[in-house]
JSON list of C-alpha atoms in Angstrom, two decimals:
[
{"chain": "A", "resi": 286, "resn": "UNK", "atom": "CA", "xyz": [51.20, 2.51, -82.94]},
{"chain": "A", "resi": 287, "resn": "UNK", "atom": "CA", "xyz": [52.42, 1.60, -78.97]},
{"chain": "A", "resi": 288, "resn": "UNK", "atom": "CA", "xyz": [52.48, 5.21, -77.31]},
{"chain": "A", "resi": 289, "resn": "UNK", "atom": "CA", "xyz": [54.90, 3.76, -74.76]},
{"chain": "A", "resi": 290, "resn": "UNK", "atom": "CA", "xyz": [57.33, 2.70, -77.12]},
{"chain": "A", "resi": 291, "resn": "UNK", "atom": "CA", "xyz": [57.31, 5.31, -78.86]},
{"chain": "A", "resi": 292, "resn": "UNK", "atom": "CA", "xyz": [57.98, 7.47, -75.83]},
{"chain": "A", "resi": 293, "resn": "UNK", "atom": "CA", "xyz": [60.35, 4.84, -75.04]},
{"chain": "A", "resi": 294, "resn": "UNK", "atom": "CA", "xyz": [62.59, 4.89, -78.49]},
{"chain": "A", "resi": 295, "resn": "UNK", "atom": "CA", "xyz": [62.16, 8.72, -77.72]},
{"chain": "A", "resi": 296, "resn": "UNK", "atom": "CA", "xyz": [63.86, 8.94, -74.78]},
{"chain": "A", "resi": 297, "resn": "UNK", "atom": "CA", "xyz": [66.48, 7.01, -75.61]},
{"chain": "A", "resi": 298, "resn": "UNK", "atom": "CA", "xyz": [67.04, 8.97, -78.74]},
{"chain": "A", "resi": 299, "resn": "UNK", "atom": "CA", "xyz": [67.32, 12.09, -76.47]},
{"chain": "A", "resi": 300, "resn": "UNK", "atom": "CA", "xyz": [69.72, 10.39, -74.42]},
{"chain": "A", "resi": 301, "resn": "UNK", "atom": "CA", "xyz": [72.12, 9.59, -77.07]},
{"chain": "A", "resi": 302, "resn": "UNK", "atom": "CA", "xyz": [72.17, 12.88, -78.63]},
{"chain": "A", "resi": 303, "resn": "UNK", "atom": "CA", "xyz": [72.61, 14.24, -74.77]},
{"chain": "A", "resi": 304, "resn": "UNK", "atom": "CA", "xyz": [75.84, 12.00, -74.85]},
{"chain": "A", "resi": 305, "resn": "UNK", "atom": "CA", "xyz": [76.84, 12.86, -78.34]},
{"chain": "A", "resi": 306, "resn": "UNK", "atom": "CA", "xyz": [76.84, 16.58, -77.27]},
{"chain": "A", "resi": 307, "resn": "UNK", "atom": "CA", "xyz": [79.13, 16.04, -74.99]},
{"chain": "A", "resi": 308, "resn": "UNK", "atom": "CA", "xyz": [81.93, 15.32, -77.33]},
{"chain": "A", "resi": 309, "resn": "UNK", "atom": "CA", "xyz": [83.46, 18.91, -77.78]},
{"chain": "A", "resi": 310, "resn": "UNK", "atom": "CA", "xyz": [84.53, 18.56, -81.16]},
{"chain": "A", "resi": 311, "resn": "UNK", "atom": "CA", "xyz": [81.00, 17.75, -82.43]},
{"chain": "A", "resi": 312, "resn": "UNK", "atom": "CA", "xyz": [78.04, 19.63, -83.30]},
{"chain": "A", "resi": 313, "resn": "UNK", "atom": "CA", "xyz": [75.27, 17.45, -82.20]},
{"chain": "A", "resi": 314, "resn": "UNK", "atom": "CA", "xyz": [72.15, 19.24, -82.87]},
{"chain": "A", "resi": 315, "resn": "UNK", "atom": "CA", "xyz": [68.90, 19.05, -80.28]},
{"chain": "A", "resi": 316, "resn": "UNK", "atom": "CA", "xyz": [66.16, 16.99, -79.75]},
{"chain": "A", "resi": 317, "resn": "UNK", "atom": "CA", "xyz": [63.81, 19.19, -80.44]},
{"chain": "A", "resi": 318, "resn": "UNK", "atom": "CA", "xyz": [65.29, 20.45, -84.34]},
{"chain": "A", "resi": 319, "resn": "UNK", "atom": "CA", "xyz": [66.08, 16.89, -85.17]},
{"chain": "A", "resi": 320, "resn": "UNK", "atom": "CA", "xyz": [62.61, 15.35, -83.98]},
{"chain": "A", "resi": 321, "resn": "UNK", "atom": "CA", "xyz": [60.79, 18.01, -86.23]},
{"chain": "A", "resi": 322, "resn": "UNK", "atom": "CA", "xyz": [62.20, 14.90, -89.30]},
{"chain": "A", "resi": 323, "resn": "UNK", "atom": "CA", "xyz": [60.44, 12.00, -87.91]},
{"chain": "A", "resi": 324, "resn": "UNK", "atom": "CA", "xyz": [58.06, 10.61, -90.04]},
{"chain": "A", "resi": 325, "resn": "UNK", "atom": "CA", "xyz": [59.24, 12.93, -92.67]},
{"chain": "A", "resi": 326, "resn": "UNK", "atom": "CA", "xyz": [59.77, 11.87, -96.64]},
{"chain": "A", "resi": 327, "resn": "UNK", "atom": "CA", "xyz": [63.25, 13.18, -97.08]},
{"chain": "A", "resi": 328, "resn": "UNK", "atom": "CA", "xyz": [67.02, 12.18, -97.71]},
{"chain": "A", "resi": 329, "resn": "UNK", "atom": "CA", "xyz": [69.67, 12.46, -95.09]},
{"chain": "A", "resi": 330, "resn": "UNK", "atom": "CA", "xyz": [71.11, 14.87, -97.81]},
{"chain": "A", "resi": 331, "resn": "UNK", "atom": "CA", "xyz": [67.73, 17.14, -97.52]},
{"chain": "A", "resi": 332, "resn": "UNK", "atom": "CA", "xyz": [67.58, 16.89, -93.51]},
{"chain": "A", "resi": 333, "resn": "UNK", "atom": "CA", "xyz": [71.51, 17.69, -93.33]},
{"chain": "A", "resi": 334, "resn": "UNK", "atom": "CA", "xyz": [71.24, 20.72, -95.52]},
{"chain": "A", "resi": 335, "resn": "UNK", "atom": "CA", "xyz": [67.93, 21.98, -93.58]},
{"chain": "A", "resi": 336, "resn": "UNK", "atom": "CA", "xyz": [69.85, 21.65, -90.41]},
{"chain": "A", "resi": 337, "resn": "UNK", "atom": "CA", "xyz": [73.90, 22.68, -91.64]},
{"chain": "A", "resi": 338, "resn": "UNK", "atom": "CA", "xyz": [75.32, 19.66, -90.70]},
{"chain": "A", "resi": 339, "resn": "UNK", "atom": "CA", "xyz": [77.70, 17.08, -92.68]},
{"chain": "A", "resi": 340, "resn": "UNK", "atom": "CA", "xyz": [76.33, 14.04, -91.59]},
{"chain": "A", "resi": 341, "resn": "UNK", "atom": "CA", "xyz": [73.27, 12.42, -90.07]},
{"chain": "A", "resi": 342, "resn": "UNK", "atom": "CA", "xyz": [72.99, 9.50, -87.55]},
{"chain": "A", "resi": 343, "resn": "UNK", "atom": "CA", "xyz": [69.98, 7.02, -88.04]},
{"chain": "A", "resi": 344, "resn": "UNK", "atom": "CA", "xyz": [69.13, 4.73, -85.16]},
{"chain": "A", "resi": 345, "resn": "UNK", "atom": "CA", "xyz": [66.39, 1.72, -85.17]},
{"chain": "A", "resi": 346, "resn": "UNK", "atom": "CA", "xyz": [65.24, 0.12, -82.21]},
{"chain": "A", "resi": 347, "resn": "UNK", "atom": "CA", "xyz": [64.83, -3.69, -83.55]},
{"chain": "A", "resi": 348, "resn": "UNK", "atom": "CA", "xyz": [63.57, -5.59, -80.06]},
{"chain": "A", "resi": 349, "resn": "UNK", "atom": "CA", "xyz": [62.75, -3.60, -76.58]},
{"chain": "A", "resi": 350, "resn": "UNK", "atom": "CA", "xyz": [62.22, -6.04, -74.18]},
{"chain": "A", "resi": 351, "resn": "UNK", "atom": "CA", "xyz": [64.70, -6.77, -71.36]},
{"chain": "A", "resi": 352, "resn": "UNK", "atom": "CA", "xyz": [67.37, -6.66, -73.44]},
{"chain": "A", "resi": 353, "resn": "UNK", "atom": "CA", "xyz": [67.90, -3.59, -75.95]},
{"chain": "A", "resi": 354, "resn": "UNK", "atom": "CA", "xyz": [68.41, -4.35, -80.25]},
{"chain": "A", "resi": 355, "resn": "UNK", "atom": "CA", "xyz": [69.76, -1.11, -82.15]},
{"chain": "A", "resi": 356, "resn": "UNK", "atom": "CA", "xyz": [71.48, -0.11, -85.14]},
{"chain": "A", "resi": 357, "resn": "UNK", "atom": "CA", "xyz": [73.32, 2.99, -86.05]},
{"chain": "A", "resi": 358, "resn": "UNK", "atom": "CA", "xyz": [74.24, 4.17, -89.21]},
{"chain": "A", "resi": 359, "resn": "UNK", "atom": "CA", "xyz": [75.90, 7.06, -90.06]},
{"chain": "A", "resi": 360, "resn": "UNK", "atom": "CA", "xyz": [75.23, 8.80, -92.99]},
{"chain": "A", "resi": 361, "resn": "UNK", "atom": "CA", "xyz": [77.99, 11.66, -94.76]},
{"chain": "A", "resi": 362, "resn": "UNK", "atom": "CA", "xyz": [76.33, 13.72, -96.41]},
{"chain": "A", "resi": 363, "resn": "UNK", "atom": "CA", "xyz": [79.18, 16.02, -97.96]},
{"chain": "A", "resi": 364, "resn": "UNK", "atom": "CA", "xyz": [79.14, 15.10, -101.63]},
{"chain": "A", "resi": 365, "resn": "UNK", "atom": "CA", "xyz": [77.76, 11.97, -102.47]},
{"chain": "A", "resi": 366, "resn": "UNK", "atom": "CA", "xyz": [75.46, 10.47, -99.31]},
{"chain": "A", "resi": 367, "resn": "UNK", "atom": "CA", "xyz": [77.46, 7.57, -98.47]},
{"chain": "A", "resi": 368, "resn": "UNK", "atom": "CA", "xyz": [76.80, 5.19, -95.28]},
{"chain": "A", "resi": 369, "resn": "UNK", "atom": "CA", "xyz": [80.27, 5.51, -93.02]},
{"chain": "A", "resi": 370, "resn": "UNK", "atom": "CA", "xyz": [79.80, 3.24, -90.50]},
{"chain": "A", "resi": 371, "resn": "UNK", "atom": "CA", "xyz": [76.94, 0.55, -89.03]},
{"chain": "A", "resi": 372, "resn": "UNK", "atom": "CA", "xyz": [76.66, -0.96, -86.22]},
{"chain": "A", "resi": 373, "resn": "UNK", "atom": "CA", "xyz": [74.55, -3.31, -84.34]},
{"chain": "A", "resi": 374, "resn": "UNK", "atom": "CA", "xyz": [74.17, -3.62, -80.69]},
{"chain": "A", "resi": 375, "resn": "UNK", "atom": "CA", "xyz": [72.08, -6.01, -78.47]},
{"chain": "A", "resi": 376, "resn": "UNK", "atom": "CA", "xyz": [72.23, -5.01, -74.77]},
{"chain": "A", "resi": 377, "resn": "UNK", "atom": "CA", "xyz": [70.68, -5.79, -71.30]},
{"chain": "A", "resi": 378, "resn": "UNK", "atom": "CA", "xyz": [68.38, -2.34, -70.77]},
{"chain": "A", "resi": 379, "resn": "UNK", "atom": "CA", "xyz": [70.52, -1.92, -67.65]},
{"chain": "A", "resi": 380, "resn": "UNK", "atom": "CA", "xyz": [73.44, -1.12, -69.97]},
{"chain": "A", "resi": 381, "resn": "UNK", "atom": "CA", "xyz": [72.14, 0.98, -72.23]},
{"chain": "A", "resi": 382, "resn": "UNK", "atom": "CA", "xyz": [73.72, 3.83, -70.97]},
{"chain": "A", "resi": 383, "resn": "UNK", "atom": "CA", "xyz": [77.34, 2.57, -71.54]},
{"chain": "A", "resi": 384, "resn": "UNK", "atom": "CA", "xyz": [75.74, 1.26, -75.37]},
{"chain": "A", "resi": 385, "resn": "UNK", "atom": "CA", "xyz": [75.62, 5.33, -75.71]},
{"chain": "A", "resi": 386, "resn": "UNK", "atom": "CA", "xyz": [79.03, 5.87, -74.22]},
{"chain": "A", "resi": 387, "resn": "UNK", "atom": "CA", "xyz": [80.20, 2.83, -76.95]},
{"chain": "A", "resi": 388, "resn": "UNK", "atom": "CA", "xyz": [78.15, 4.58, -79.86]},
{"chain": "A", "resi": 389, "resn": "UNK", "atom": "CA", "xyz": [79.30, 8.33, -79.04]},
{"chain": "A", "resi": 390, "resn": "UNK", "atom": "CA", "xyz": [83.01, 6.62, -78.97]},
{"chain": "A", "resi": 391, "resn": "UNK", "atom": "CA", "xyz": [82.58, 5.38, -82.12]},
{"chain": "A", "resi": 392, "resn": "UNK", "atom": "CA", "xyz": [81.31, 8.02, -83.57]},
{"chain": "A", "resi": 393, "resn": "UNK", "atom": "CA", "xyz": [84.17, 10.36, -82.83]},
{"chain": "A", "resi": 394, "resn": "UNK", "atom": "CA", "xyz": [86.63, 7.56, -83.93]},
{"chain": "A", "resi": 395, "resn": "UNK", "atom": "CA", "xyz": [84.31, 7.50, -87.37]},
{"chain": "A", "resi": 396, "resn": "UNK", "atom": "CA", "xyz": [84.78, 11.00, -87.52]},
{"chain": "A", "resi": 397, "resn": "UNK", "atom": "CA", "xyz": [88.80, 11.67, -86.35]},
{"chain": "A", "resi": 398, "resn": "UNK", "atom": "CA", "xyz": [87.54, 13.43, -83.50]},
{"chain": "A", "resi": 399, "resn": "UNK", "atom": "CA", "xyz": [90.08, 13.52, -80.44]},
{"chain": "A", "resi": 400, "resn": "UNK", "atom": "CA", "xyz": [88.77, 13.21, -77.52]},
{"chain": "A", "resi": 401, "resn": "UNK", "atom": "CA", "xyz": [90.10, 14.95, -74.15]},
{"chain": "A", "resi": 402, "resn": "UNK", "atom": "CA", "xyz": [90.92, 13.19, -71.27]},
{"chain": "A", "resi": 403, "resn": "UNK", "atom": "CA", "xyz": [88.15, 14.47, -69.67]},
{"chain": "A", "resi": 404, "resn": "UNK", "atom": "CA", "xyz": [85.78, 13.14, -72.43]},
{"chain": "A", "resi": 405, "resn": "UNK", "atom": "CA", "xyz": [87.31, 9.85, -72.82]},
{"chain": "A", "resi": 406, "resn": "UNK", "atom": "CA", "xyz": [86.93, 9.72, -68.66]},
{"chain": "A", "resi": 407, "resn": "UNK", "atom": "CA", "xyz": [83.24, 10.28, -68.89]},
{"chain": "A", "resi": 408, "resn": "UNK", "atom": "CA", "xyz": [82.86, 7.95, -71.50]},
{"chain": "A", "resi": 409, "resn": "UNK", "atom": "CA", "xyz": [84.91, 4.93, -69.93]},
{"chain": "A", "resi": 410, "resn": "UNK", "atom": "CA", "xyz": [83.00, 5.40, -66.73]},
{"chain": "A", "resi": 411, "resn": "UNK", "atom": "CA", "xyz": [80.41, 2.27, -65.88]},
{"chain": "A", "resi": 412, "resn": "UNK", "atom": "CA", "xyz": [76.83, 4.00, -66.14]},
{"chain": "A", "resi": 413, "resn": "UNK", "atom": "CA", "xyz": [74.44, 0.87, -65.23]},
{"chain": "A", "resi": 414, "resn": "UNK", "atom": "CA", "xyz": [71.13, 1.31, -63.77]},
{"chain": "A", "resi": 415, "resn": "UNK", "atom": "CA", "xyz": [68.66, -0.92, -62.64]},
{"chain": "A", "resi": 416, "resn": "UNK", "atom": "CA", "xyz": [66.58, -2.02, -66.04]},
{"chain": "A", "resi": 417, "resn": "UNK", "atom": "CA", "xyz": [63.35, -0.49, -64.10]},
{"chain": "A", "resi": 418, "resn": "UNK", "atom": "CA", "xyz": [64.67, 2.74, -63.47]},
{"chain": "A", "resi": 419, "resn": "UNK", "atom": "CA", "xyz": [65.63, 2.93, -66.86]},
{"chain": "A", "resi": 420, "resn": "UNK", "atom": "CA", "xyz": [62.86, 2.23, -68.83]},
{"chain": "A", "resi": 421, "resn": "UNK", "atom": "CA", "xyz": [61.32, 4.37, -66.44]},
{"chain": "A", "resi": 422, "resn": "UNK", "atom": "CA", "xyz": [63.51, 7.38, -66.88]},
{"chain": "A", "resi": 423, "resn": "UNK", "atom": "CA", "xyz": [63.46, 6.99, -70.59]},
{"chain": "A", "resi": 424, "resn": "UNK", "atom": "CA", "xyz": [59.55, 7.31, -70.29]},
{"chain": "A", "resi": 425, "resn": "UNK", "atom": "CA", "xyz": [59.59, 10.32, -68.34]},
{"chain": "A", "resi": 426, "resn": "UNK", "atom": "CA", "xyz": [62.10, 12.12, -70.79]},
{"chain": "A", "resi": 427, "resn": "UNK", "atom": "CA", "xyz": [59.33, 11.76, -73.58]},
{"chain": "A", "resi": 428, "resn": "UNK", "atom": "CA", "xyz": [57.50, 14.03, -71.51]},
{"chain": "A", "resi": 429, "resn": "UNK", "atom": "CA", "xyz": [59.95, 16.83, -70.61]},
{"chain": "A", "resi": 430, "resn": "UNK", "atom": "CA", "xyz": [59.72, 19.58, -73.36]},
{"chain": "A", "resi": 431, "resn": "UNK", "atom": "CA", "xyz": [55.90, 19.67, -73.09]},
{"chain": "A", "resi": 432, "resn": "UNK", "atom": "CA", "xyz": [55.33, 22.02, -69.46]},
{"chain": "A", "resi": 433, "resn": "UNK", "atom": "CA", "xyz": [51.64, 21.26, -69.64]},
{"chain": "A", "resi": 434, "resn": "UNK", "atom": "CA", "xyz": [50.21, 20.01, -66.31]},
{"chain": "A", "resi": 435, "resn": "UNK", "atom": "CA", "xyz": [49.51, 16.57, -67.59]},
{"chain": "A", "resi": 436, "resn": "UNK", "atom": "CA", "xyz": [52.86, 16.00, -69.11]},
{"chain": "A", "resi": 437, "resn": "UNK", "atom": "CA", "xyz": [54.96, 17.10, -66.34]},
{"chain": "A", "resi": 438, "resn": "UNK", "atom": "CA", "xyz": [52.59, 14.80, -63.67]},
{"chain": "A", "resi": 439, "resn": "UNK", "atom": "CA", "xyz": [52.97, 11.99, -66.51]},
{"chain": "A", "resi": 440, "resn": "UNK", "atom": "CA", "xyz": [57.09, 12.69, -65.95]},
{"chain": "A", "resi": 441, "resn": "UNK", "atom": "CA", "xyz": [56.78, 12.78, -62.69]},
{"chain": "A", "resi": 442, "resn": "UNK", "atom": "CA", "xyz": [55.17, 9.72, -61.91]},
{"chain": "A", "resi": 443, "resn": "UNK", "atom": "CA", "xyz": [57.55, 7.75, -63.95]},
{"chain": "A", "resi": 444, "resn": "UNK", "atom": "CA", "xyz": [60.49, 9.58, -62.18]},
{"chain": "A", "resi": 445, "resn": "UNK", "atom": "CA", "xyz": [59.14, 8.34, -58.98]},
{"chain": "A", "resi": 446, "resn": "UNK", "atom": "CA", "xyz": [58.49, 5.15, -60.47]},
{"chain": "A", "resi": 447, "resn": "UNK", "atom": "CA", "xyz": [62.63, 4.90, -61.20]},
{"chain": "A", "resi": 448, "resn": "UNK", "atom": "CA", "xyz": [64.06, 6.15, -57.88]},
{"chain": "A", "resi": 449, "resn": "UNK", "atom": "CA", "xyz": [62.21, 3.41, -56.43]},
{"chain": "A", "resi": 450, "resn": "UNK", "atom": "CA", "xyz": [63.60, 1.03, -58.52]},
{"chain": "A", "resi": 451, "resn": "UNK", "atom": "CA", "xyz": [67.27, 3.02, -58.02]},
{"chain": "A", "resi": 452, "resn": "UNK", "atom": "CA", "xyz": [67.27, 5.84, -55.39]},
{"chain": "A", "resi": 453, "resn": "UNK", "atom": "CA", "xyz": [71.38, 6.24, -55.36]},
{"chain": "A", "resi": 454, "resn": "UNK", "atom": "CA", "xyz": [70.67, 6.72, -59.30]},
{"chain": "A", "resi": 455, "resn": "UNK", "atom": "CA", "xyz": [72.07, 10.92, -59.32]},
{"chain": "A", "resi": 456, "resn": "UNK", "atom": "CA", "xyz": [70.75, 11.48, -62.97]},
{"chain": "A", "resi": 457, "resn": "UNK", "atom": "CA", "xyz": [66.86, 11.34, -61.72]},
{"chain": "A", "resi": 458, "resn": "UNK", "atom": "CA", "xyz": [67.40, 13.48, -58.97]},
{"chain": "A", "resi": 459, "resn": "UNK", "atom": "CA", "xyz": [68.66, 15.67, -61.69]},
{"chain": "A", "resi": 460, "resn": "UNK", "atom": "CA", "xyz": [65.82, 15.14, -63.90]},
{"chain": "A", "resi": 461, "resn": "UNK", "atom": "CA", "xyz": [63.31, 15.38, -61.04]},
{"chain": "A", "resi": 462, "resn": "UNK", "atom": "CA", "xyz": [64.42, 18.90, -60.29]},
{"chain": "A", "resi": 463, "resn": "UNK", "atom": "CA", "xyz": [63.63, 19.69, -64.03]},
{"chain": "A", "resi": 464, "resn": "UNK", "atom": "CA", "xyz": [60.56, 18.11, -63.94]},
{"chain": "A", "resi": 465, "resn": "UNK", "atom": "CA", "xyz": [59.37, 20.61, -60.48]},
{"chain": "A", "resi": 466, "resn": "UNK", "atom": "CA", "xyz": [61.03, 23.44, -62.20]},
{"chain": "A", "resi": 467, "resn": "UNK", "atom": "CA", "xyz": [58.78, 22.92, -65.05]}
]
């Protein structure tokens, strides 16, 4: 019922499946397909067949405060559905971008996917933020696929809001660009 956190948990959703994509020898699908299945009543089996895919990662934000609480589970769903792997992470916000590099590790190790060098370089690099800046990105993201007026000025103010918090921060100079584009 908190609009903010729910913008919040969104954005961070969108960044992990931004970092799972990045792992070549997964299909990760988008934001926008898998956030159609929020609030839906149906089996990981039932989502994973709508979207041709053999498993399904679930994610639940348990405390957002300064520090971060998630779980992941990941469900196969080829044959019987059958929970793979769990795991639970508590994390300063500052660090939840190298929770994602952790969890998209994991994941590949779950599934016996190889990473290159390249990939295992990106993922081993240290991607802290100020805690601000973060929470402040995340909130923007929410905001991103909808180019009304008001969404993209809601973005925008919480992108300006982060690069005062962390102006050297390269991803939301990125993100600002999107934001203007849209």
């Amino acid at each position: 019922g908190d609009d903010q956190l729910e913008n919040m948990v969104a954005g961070m959703h969108s960044l992990l499946i931004g970092d799972l994509g990045r792992v070549s020898g997964l299909s990760v699908v988008g934001k926008t397909s898998s956030r159609l299945y929020a609030g839906k009543d149906m089996s990981a089996r039932e989502i994973a067949n709508e979207l041709g895919v053999d498993a399904v990662l679930e994610a639940t934000v348990m405390c957002l405060s300064d520090e971060v609480c998630m779980q992941f589970r990941l469900i196969s769903t080829r044959g019987k559905e059958k929970q793979v792997w769990a795991g639970d992470y508590q994390e300063d916000k500052g660090q939840i971008l190298n929770l994602n590099n952790r969890v998209t590790q994991r994941i590949a190790r779950e599934v016996h996917i190889e990473l290159t060098s390249s990939e295992k370089e990106t993922l081993n690099k240290d991607r802290t933020a100020d805690r601000d800046a973060i929470e402040a990105y995340i909130l923007s993201y929410a905001y991103w696929g909808d180019l009304s007026a008001e969404a993209l000025d809601k973005a925008e103010k919480y992108l300006l809001q982060a690069l005062e918090k962390d102006p050297e921060w390269p991803t939301l100079h990125a993100a600002m660009a999107i934001v203007w584009a849209g």
